[in-house]
Amino acid sequence: MGEKTRRAYGVDLGQLAGWAGGRGIEPGDVSHRELRRFAAVLGENGAAKSTVGRKLAAIRTFYRHLVERGELSSNPADLVSSPKKDAYLPRVLKSGDVAQLLERIPASSPLDLRDRAMFELAYAAGLRAEELTTLDTTSPDADAEQVRVEGKGGRTRVVPVGEHAWRALDRYLTRGRPALDSGDSPALFLSKSGRRLSTSDVRRRLKLQARSVGLSPHTLRHSFATHLLEGGADLRSIQELLGHASISTTQTYTRVESKRLRMAYARSHPRA
């Protein structure tokens, strides 16, 4: 278990202890009925189903530990099922809005040239923010017009890249990166001090360039996948391009497309 998960579990258990203590119940005496009530209260207070599920997972792990140590005879959380997750529909930009956003980035300073290349590539290849930061100067293959990406779980994939992104990348490599390069980093995208960018740097620069709160690199990734689907690409191809381990993750986009089609039907059909 990672340090971040441990901290989150500590917060979740502290919340249960506070709730139970307010009712005069010791944590070891909490029953499955009280745990269900605790979960219901979380939902009533606006917690997302995924958040409630995570908190119940932490509680289940805690009580399992007590059972293994012989301090409890059974795990009350085993009788409390996690709520089904809300269907997650990612935010998607229209293709014209993506073009407008990218073309609004000036091609003057080294940082602007870097941002234009970075976000053109994010949309052209559907890259995660972290994947943008792990690219090296050896990752793009100009002859084959593709880029090698180190994805989640150590999975490497090769993604084709379109003409607009290649032009932006070429401008950055010719006029932008040399001005940022201190000779110490093989990273493709460098900070103004010549170091490899962090994922928070990427998000901050997109927010700055988009002049729009809430627009993330993931929005460009979702738009990439949805626009491919709208253009007739099959789900298996999109799965490979996105680097999803499971096709079920990619199927999220069929829900986005289905919603779009229903809206188009409602607007267009005379008997809708």
mmCIF file of C-alpha atoms in Angstrom:
data_model
loop_
_atom_site.group_PDB
_atom_site.id
_atom_site.type_symbol
_atom_site.label_atom_id
_atom_site.label_comp_id
_atom_site.label_asym_id
_atom_site.label_seq_id
_atom_site.Cartn_x
_atom_site.Cartn_y
_atom_site.Cartn_z
ATOM 1 C CA MET A 1 0.000 0.000 0.000
ATOM 2 C CA GLY A 2 1.419 3.396 -0.987
ATOM 3 C CA GLU A 3 1.918 6.299 1.438
ATOM 4 C CA LYS A 4 -0.859 8.323 -0.223
ATOM 5 C CA THR A 5 -3.336 5.428 0.199
ATOM 6 C CA ARG A 6 -2.273 4.949 3.839
ATOM 7 C CA ARG A 7 -2.934 8.619 4.573
ATOM 8 C CA ALA A 8 -6.348 8.450 2.880
ATOM 9 C CA TYR A 9 -7.252 5.318 4.880
ATOM 10 C CA GLY A 10 -6.201 7.110 8.090
ATOM 11 C CA VAL A 11 -8.548 9.998 7.276
ATOM 12 C CA ASP A 12 -11.407 7.586 6.439
ATOM 13 C CA LEU A 13 -11.011 5.637 9.704
ATOM 14 C CA GLY A 14 -10.748 8.862 11.681
ATOM 15 C CA GLN A 15 -14.044 9.975 10.157
ATOM 16 C CA LEU A 16 -15.735 6.728 11.199
ATOM 17 C CA ALA A 17 -14.270 7.000 14.723
ATOM 18 C CA GLY A 18 -15.574 10.575 15.027
ATOM 19 C CA TRP A 19 -19.026 9.579 13.780
ATOM 20 C CA ALA A 20 -19.226 6.527 16.069
ATOM 21 C CA GLY A 21 -17.836 8.490 19.044
ATOM 22 C CA GLY A 22 -20.559 11.091 18.577
ATOM 23 C CA ARG A 23 -23.067 8.292 19.125
ATOM 24 C CA GLY A 24 -21.238 6.824 22.115
ATOM 25 C CA ILE A 25 -20.103 3.722 20.154
ATOM 26 C CA GLU A 26 -16.590 2.298 20.393
ATOM 27 C CA PRO A 27 -15.061 1.444 16.948
ATOM 28 C CA GLY A 28 -14.835 -2.239 17.960
ATOM 29 C CA ASP A 29 -18.558 -2.303 18.744
ATOM 30 C CA VAL A 30 -19.808 -0.874 15.440
ATOM 31 C CA SER A 31 -22.316 -3.218 13.771
ATOM 32 C CA HIS A 32 -23.045 -3.657 10.056
ATOM 33 C CA ARG A 33 -26.281 -1.675 10.533
ATOM 34 C CA GLU A 34 -24.354 1.283 11.923
ATOM 35 C CA LEU A 35 -21.847 1.048 9.075
ATOM 36 C CA ARG A 36 -24.720 1.166 6.569
ATOM 37 C CA ARG A 37 -26.047 4.261 8.358
ATOM 38 C CA PHE A 38 -22.556 5.825 8.255
ATOM 39 C CA ALA A 39 -22.360 5.186 4.486
ATOM 40 C CA ALA A 40 -25.856 6.635 4.011
ATOM 41 C CA VAL A 41 -24.911 9.802 5.937
ATOM 42 C CA LEU A 42 -21.817 10.239 3.748
ATOM 43 C CA GLY A 43 -24.025 10.068 0.654
ATOM 44 C CA GLU A 44 -26.565 12.480 2.131
ATOM 45 C CA ASN A 45 -23.723 14.930 2.812
ATOM 46 C CA GLY A 46 -22.759 14.924 -0.865
ATOM 47 C CA ALA A 47 -19.953 12.330 -1.038
ATOM 48 C CA ALA A 48 -19.640 10.667 -4.452
ATOM 49 C CA LYS A 49 -20.371 6.945 -4.647
ATOM 50 C CA SER A 50 -16.702 6.286 -5.485
ATOM 51 C CA THR A 51 -15.675 8.155 -2.309
ATOM 52 C CA VAL A 52 -18.121 6.174 -0.161
ATOM 53 C CA GLY A 53 -16.815 2.965 -1.752
ATOM 54 C CA ARG A 54 -13.214 3.895 -0.944
ATOM 55 C CA LYS A 55 -14.084 4.691 2.677
ATOM 56 C CA LEU A 56 -15.899 1.375 3.072
ATOM 57 C CA ALA A 57 -12.863 -0.415 1.588
ATOM 58 C CA ALA A 58 -10.640 1.241 4.205
ATOM 59 C CA ILE A 59 -13.062 0.241 6.986
ATOM 60 C CA ARG A 60 -13.281 -3.326 5.655
ATOM 61 C CA THR A 61 -9.471 -3.595 5.682
ATOM 62 C CA PHE A 62 -9.305 -2.205 9.247
ATOM 63 C CA TYR A 63 -11.834 -4.682 10.626
ATOM 64 C CA ARG A 64 -10.232 -7.572 8.716
ATOM 65 C CA HIS A 65 -6.998 -6.732 10.531
ATOM 66 C CA LEU A 66 -8.814 -6.820 13.901
ATOM 67 C CA VAL A 67 -10.317 -10.228 13.048
ATOM 68 C CA GLU A 68 -6.877 -11.581 12.058
ATOM 69 C CA ARG A 69 -5.479 -10.393 15.398
ATOM 70 C CA GLY A 70 -8.318 -12.130 17.225
ATOM 71 C CA GLU A 71 -9.790 -8.883 18.614
ATOM 72 C CA LEU A 72 -13.088 -9.401 16.748
ATOM 73 C CA SER A 73 -14.923 -12.593 15.808
ATOM 74 C CA SER A 74 -16.269 -11.277 12.497
ATOM 75 C CA ASN A 75 -15.945 -8.327 10.120
ATOM 76 C CA PRO A 76 -19.106 -6.137 10.238
ATOM 77 C CA ALA A 77 -18.076 -4.381 6.997
ATOM 78 C CA ASP A 78 -18.352 -7.659 5.053
ATOM 79 C CA LEU A 79 -22.141 -7.276 5.305
ATOM 80 C CA VAL A 80 -22.068 -3.748 3.822
ATOM 81 C CA SER A 81 -21.813 -3.587 0.046
ATOM 82 C CA SER A 82 -20.179 -0.620 -1.686
ATOM 83 C CA PRO A 83 -22.521 1.558 -3.772
ATOM 84 C CA LYS A 84 -22.372 1.130 -7.531
ATOM 85 C CA LYS A 85 -20.227 3.834 -9.046
ATOM 86 C CA ASP A 86 -21.837 6.721 -10.900
ATOM 87 C CA ALA A 87 -21.468 6.405 -14.667
ATOM 88 C CA TYR A 88 -18.526 8.657 -15.491
ATOM 89 C CA LEU A 89 -18.865 10.675 -18.660
ATOM 90 C CA PRO A 90 -15.681 12.610 -19.431
ATOM 91 C CA ARG A 91 -15.780 16.195 -20.611
ATOM 92 C CA VAL A 92 -15.208 16.432 -24.362
ATOM 93 C CA LEU A 93 -14.494 19.482 -26.530
ATOM 94 C CA LYS A 94 -15.856 19.894 -30.047
ATOM 95 C CA SER A 95 -13.156 19.455 -32.693
ATOM 96 C CA GLY A 96 -13.502 23.125 -33.699
ATOM 97 C CA ASP A 97 -12.996 24.212 -30.077
ATOM 98 C CA VAL A 98 -9.822 22.109 -29.820
ATOM 99 C CA ALA A 99 -8.474 23.700 -33.018
ATOM 100 C CA GLN A 100 -9.338 27.184 -31.727
ATOM 101 C CA LEU A 101 -7.654 26.480 -28.386
ATOM 102 C CA LEU A 102 -4.458 25.178 -29.994
ATOM 103 C CA GLU A 103 -4.238 27.901 -32.634
ATOM 104 C CA ARG A 104 -4.653 30.586 -29.959
ATOM 105 C CA ILE A 105 -1.303 29.600 -28.406
ATOM 106 C CA PRO A 106 1.243 32.086 -29.806
ATOM 107 C CA ALA A 107 4.347 30.835 -31.616
ATOM 108 C CA SER A 108 6.703 33.464 -30.234
ATOM 109 C CA SER A 109 8.549 32.581 -27.010
ATOM 110 C CA PRO A 110 10.299 29.232 -26.338
ATOM 111 C CA LEU A 111 7.678 28.446 -23.648
ATOM 112 C CA ASP A 112 4.791 29.144 -26.036
ATOM 113 C CA LEU A 113 6.414 26.998 -28.740
ATOM 114 C CA ARG A 114 6.804 24.227 -26.140
ATOM 115 C CA ASP A 115 3.176 24.520 -24.979
ATOM 116 C CA ARG A 116 1.825 24.486 -28.535
ATOM 117 C CA ALA A 117 3.871 21.362 -29.366
ATOM 118 C CA MET A 118 2.948 19.700 -26.065
ATOM 119 C CA PHE A 119 -0.803 20.203 -26.373
ATOM 120 C CA GLU A 120 -0.902 19.504 -30.121
ATOM 121 C CA LEU A 121 0.777 16.184 -29.270
ATOM 122 C CA ALA A 122 -1.561 15.531 -26.314
ATOM 123 C CA TYR A 123 -4.583 15.827 -28.632
ATOM 124 C CA ALA A 124 -2.977 14.185 -31.690
ATOM 125 C CA ALA A 125 -1.859 11.106 -29.740
ATOM 126 C CA GLY A 126 -4.288 11.049 -26.777
ATOM 127 C CA LEU A 127 -1.508 11.254 -24.191
ATOM 128 C CA ARG A 128 -1.931 11.456 -20.422
ATOM 129 C CA ALA A 129 -0.238 14.396 -18.646
ATOM 130 C CA GLU A 130 2.296 12.040 -17.048
ATOM 131 C CA GLU A 131 3.065 10.471 -20.444
ATOM 132 C CA LEU A 132 3.923 13.909 -21.855
ATOM 133 C CA THR A 133 6.468 14.405 -19.058
ATOM 134 C CA THR A 134 8.174 11.030 -19.617
ATOM 135 C CA LEU A 135 8.812 11.627 -23.341
ATOM 136 C CA ASP A 136 12.478 12.027 -24.291
ATOM 137 C CA THR A 137 13.962 13.576 -27.417
ATOM 138 C CA THR A 138 14.337 10.018 -28.744
ATOM 139 C CA SER A 139 10.594 9.233 -28.314
ATOM 140 C CA PRO A 140 9.319 10.860 -31.551
ATOM 141 C CA ASP A 141 10.172 9.105 -34.820
ATOM 142 C CA ALA A 142 9.846 11.747 -37.529
ATOM 143 C CA ASP A 143 10.450 9.325 -40.413
ATOM 144 C CA ALA A 144 7.563 7.065 -39.327
ATOM 145 C CA GLU A 145 5.480 9.999 -37.986
ATOM 146 C CA GLN A 146 4.859 8.249 -34.688
ATOM 147 C CA VAL A 147 5.814 8.561 -31.028
ATOM 148 C CA ARG A 148 6.843 5.879 -28.529
ATOM 149 C CA VAL A 149 5.014 6.307 -25.216
ATOM 150 C CA GLU A 150 5.745 4.772 -21.806
ATOM 151 C CA GLY A 151 2.255 4.250 -20.404
ATOM 152 C CA LYS A 152 0.696 3.007 -17.171
ATOM 153 C CA GLY A 153 1.965 -0.267 -15.721
ATOM 154 C CA GLY A 154 5.171 -0.096 -17.767
ATOM 155 C CA ARG A 155 3.251 -0.719 -21.017
ATOM 156 C CA THR A 156 4.916 0.841 -24.057
ATOM 157 C CA ARG A 157 2.879 1.765 -27.113
ATOM 158 C CA VAL A 158 3.607 3.454 -30.428
ATOM 159 C CA VAL A 159 1.065 6.050 -31.550
ATOM 160 C CA PRO A 160 0.822 7.736 -34.994
ATOM 161 C CA VAL A 161 0.919 11.539 -34.925
ATOM 162 C CA GLY A 162 -0.717 13.906 -37.408
ATOM 163 C CA GLU A 163 0.727 16.711 -39.489
ATOM 164 C CA HIS A 164 -0.328 19.636 -37.229
ATOM 165 C CA ALA A 165 1.440 18.138 -34.211
ATOM 166 C CA TRP A 166 4.568 17.339 -36.238
ATOM 167 C CA ARG A 167 4.785 20.940 -37.470
ATOM 168 C CA ALA A 168 4.410 22.285 -33.921
ATOM 169 C CA LEU A 169 6.973 19.772 -32.622
ATOM 170 C CA ASP A 170 9.442 20.685 -35.368
ATOM 171 C CA ARG A 171 9.116 24.424 -34.553
ATOM 172 C CA TYR A 172 9.693 23.689 -30.852
ATOM 173 C CA LEU A 173 12.733 21.460 -31.502
ATOM 174 C CA THR A 174 14.226 24.024 -33.898
ATOM 175 C CA ARG A 175 13.492 27.298 -32.095
ATOM 176 C CA GLY A 176 12.147 26.519 -28.618
ATOM 177 C CA ARG A 177 13.973 23.643 -26.967
ATOM 178 C CA PRO A 178 17.522 24.874 -27.793
ATOM 179 C CA ALA A 179 16.768 28.068 -25.812
ATOM 180 C CA LEU A 180 15.618 26.020 -22.783
ATOM 181 C CA ASP A 181 18.259 23.270 -22.978
ATOM 182 C CA SER A 182 20.921 23.342 -20.250
ATOM 183 C CA GLY A 183 22.373 20.069 -21.529
ATOM 184 C CA ASP A 184 21.385 18.147 -18.410
ATOM 185 C CA SER A 185 18.067 16.516 -19.393
ATOM 186 C CA PRO A 186 17.034 14.197 -22.238
ATOM 187 C CA ALA A 187 13.377 15.215 -21.677
ATOM 188 C CA LEU A 188 11.478 16.294 -24.779
ATOM 189 C CA PHE A 189 9.570 19.032 -22.933
ATOM 190 C CA LEU A 190 11.752 21.227 -20.729
ATOM 191 C CA SER A 191 10.956 23.864 -18.107
ATOM 192 C CA LYS A 192 12.416 27.376 -18.390
ATOM 193 C CA SER A 193 15.264 26.184 -16.130
ATOM 194 C CA GLY A 194 15.998 23.223 -18.428
ATOM 195 C CA ARG A 195 14.574 20.439 -16.245
ATOM 196 C CA ARG A 196 11.935 17.803 -17.060
ATOM 197 C CA LEU A 197 8.378 19.112 -16.559
ATOM 198 C CA SER A 198 6.167 17.627 -13.841
ATOM 199 C CA THR A 199 2.522 16.624 -14.430
ATOM 200 C CA SER A 200 1.408 19.640 -12.338
ATOM 201 C CA ASP A 201 3.498 21.892 -14.648
ATOM 202 C CA VAL A 202 1.645 20.448 -17.665
ATOM 203 C CA ARG A 203 -1.784 21.036 -16.078
ATOM 204 C CA ARG A 204 -0.867 24.558 -15.004
ATOM 205 C CA ARG A 205 0.369 25.516 -18.471
ATOM 206 C CA LEU A 206 -2.776 24.191 -20.152
ATOM 207 C CA LYS A 207 -4.960 26.137 -17.729
ATOM 208 C CA LEU A 208 -2.903 29.249 -18.493
ATOM 209 C CA GLN A 209 -2.984 28.777 -22.282
ATOM 210 C CA ALA A 210 -6.671 27.841 -22.336
ATOM 211 C CA ARG A 211 -7.661 30.800 -20.125
ATOM 212 C CA SER A 212 -10.294 28.395 -18.846
ATOM 213 C CA VAL A 213 -10.547 26.922 -15.368
ATOM 214 C CA GLY A 214 -11.104 23.178 -15.300
ATOM 215 C CA LEU A 215 -9.642 22.286 -18.697
ATOM 216 C CA SER A 216 -7.134 19.467 -18.180
ATOM 217 C CA PRO A 217 -4.806 17.410 -20.382
ATOM 218 C CA HIS A 218 -7.292 14.588 -19.812
ATOM 219 C CA THR A 219 -9.965 16.675 -21.566
ATOM 220 C CA LEU A 220 -7.752 16.646 -24.668
ATOM 221 C CA ARG A 221 -7.273 12.871 -24.268
ATOM 222 C CA HIS A 222 -11.043 12.307 -23.965
ATOM 223 C CA SER A 223 -11.641 14.559 -26.972
ATOM 224 C CA PHE A 224 -9.043 12.588 -28.981
ATOM 225 C CA ALA A 225 -10.856 9.297 -28.245
ATOM 226 C CA THR A 226 -14.366 10.643 -28.859
ATOM 227 C CA HIS A 227 -13.407 12.319 -32.142
ATOM 228 C CA LEU A 228 -11.834 9.047 -33.333
ATOM 229 C CA LEU A 229 -15.041 7.190 -32.473
ATOM 230 C CA GLU A 230 -17.161 9.810 -34.253
ATOM 231 C CA GLY A 231 -14.879 9.463 -37.278
ATOM 232 C CA GLY A 232 -15.506 5.714 -37.481
ATOM 233 C CA ALA A 233 -12.545 4.200 -35.589
ATOM 234 C CA ASP A 234 -13.325 0.917 -33.826
ATOM 235 C CA LEU A 235 -13.052 0.496 -30.062
ATOM 236 C CA ARG A 236 -10.149 -1.972 -30.224
ATOM 237 C CA SER A 237 -8.041 0.528 -32.182
ATOM 238 C CA ILE A 238 -8.922 3.317 -29.749
ATOM 239 C CA GLN A 239 -8.047 1.009 -26.834
ATOM 240 C CA GLU A 240 -4.574 0.427 -28.317
ATOM 241 C CA LEU A 241 -4.024 4.108 -29.057
ATOM 242 C CA LEU A 242 -5.023 5.124 -25.509
ATOM 243 C CA GLY A 243 -3.004 2.337 -23.887
ATOM 244 C CA HIS A 244 -5.973 0.971 -21.917
ATOM 245 C CA ALA A 245 -5.320 -2.461 -20.386
ATOM 246 C CA SER A 246 -9.030 -3.333 -20.625
ATOM 247 C CA ILE A 247 -11.576 -2.673 -23.361
ATOM 248 C CA SER A 248 -14.142 -1.936 -20.615
ATOM 249 C CA THR A 249 -12.258 1.311 -19.841
ATOM 250 C CA THR A 250 -12.474 2.339 -23.493
ATOM 251 C CA GLN A 251 -16.223 1.590 -23.569
ATOM 252 C CA THR A 252 -16.764 4.786 -21.565
ATOM 253 C CA TYR A 253 -16.580 6.571 -24.924
ATOM 254 C CA THR A 254 -19.523 4.630 -26.330
ATOM 255 C CA ARG A 255 -21.644 6.214 -23.581
ATOM 256 C CA VAL A 256 -20.411 9.670 -24.632
ATOM 257 C CA GLU A 257 -21.201 8.868 -28.271
ATOM 258 C CA SER A 258 -24.605 7.421 -27.368
ATOM 259 C CA LYS A 259 -25.477 10.606 -25.457
ATOM 260 C CA ARG A 260 -24.393 12.734 -28.449
ATOM 261 C CA LEU A 261 -26.520 10.649 -30.839
ATOM 262 C CA ARG A 262 -29.591 10.943 -28.591
ATOM 263 C CA MET A 263 -29.160 14.727 -28.522
ATOM 264 C CA ALA A 264 -28.769 14.834 -32.322
ATOM 265 C CA TYR A 265 -31.910 12.679 -32.690
ATOM 266 C CA ALA A 266 -33.915 14.925 -30.355
ATOM 267 C CA ARG A 267 -32.830 18.017 -32.301
ATOM 268 C CA SER A 268 -33.288 16.602 -35.790
ATOM 269 C CA HIS A 269 -36.059 14.009 -36.023
ATOM 270 C CA PRO A 270 -39.515 15.437 -36.875
ATOM 271 C CA ARG A 271 -41.248 12.938 -34.571
ATOM 272 C CA ALA A 272 -38.710 13.001 -31.739
#
